[in-house]
Short mmCIF file of C-alpha atoms in Angstrom, two decimals:
data_model
loop_
_atom_site.label_atom_id
_atom_site.label_comp_id
_atom_site.label_asym_id
_atom_site.label_seq_id
_atom_site.Cartn_x
_atom_site.Cartn_y
_atom_site.Cartn_z
CA TYR A 4 -11.83 -77.31 -39.09
CA SER A 5 -10.11 -75.22 -35.33
CA ASN A 6 -13.25 -72.88 -35.76
CA LEU A 7 -15.17 -76.43 -36.02
CA THR A 8 -13.18 -78.10 -33.16
CA ASP A 9 -13.31 -74.55 -30.63
CA VAL A 10 -17.16 -74.93 -31.72
CA VAL A 11 -17.46 -78.00 -30.39
CA TRP A 12 -15.11 -77.45 -27.25
CA ASN A 13 -17.12 -74.21 -26.45
CA GLY A 14 -20.43 -76.24 -26.65
CA GLN A 15 -19.63 -79.31 -24.93
CA SER A 16 -18.00 -76.71 -21.66
CA LYS A 17 -21.18 -74.76 -21.58
CA VAL A 18 -23.37 -78.11 -21.50
CA ILE A 19 -20.93 -79.19 -18.91
CA LEU A 20 -20.83 -75.97 -17.18
CA ASN A 21 -25.16 -75.81 -17.11
CA ASN A 22 -25.38 -79.59 -16.14
CA ARG A 23 -22.45 -78.39 -12.58
CA ILE A 24 -25.25 -75.08 -12.12
CA MET A 25 -27.65 -76.70 -12.81
CA PRO A 26 -27.78 -79.42 -9.77
CA TYR A 27 -25.80 -76.42 -7.05
CA ASP A 28 -28.70 -74.52 -8.09
CA LYS A 29 -31.44 -77.48 -7.09
CA LYS A 30 -29.34 -78.36 -3.80
CA PHE A 31 -28.55 -74.89 -2.90
#
Protein backbone atom coordinates (compact mmCIF):
# COMPACT_ATOMS: atom_id res chain seq x y z
CA TYR A 1 0.00 0.00 0.00
CA SER A 2 2.80 2.45 0.84
CA ASN A 3 4.37 1.87 -2.58
CA LEU A 4 1.03 2.39 -4.34
CA THR A 5 0.33 5.61 -2.42
CA ASP A 6 3.87 6.84 -3.18
CA VAL A 7 3.36 6.17 -6.90
CA VAL A 8 -0.04 7.89 -6.90
CA TRP A 9 1.37 10.87 -4.98
CA ASN A 10 4.33 11.14 -7.35
CA GLY A 11 1.94 10.95 -10.31
CA GLN A 12 -0.24 13.73 -8.87
CA SER A 13 2.76 15.95 -8.08
CA LYS A 14 4.11 15.38 -11.61
CA VAL A 15 0.74 16.36 -13.13
CA ILE A 16 0.60 19.48 -10.92
CA LEU A 17 4.18 20.42 -11.88
CA ASN A 18 3.40 19.89 -15.56
CA ASN A 19 0.21 21.98 -15.27
CA ARG A 20 2.19 24.75 -13.56
CA ILE A 21 5.14 24.60 -15.97
CA MET A 22 3.00 24.53 -19.14
CA PRO A 23 1.12 27.81 -18.46
CA TYR A 24 4.43 29.38 -17.41
CA ASP A 25 6.00 28.40 -20.74
CA LYS A 26 2.92 29.67 -22.60
CA LYS A 27 2.77 32.98 -20.69
CA PHE A 28 6.51 33.67 -20.90
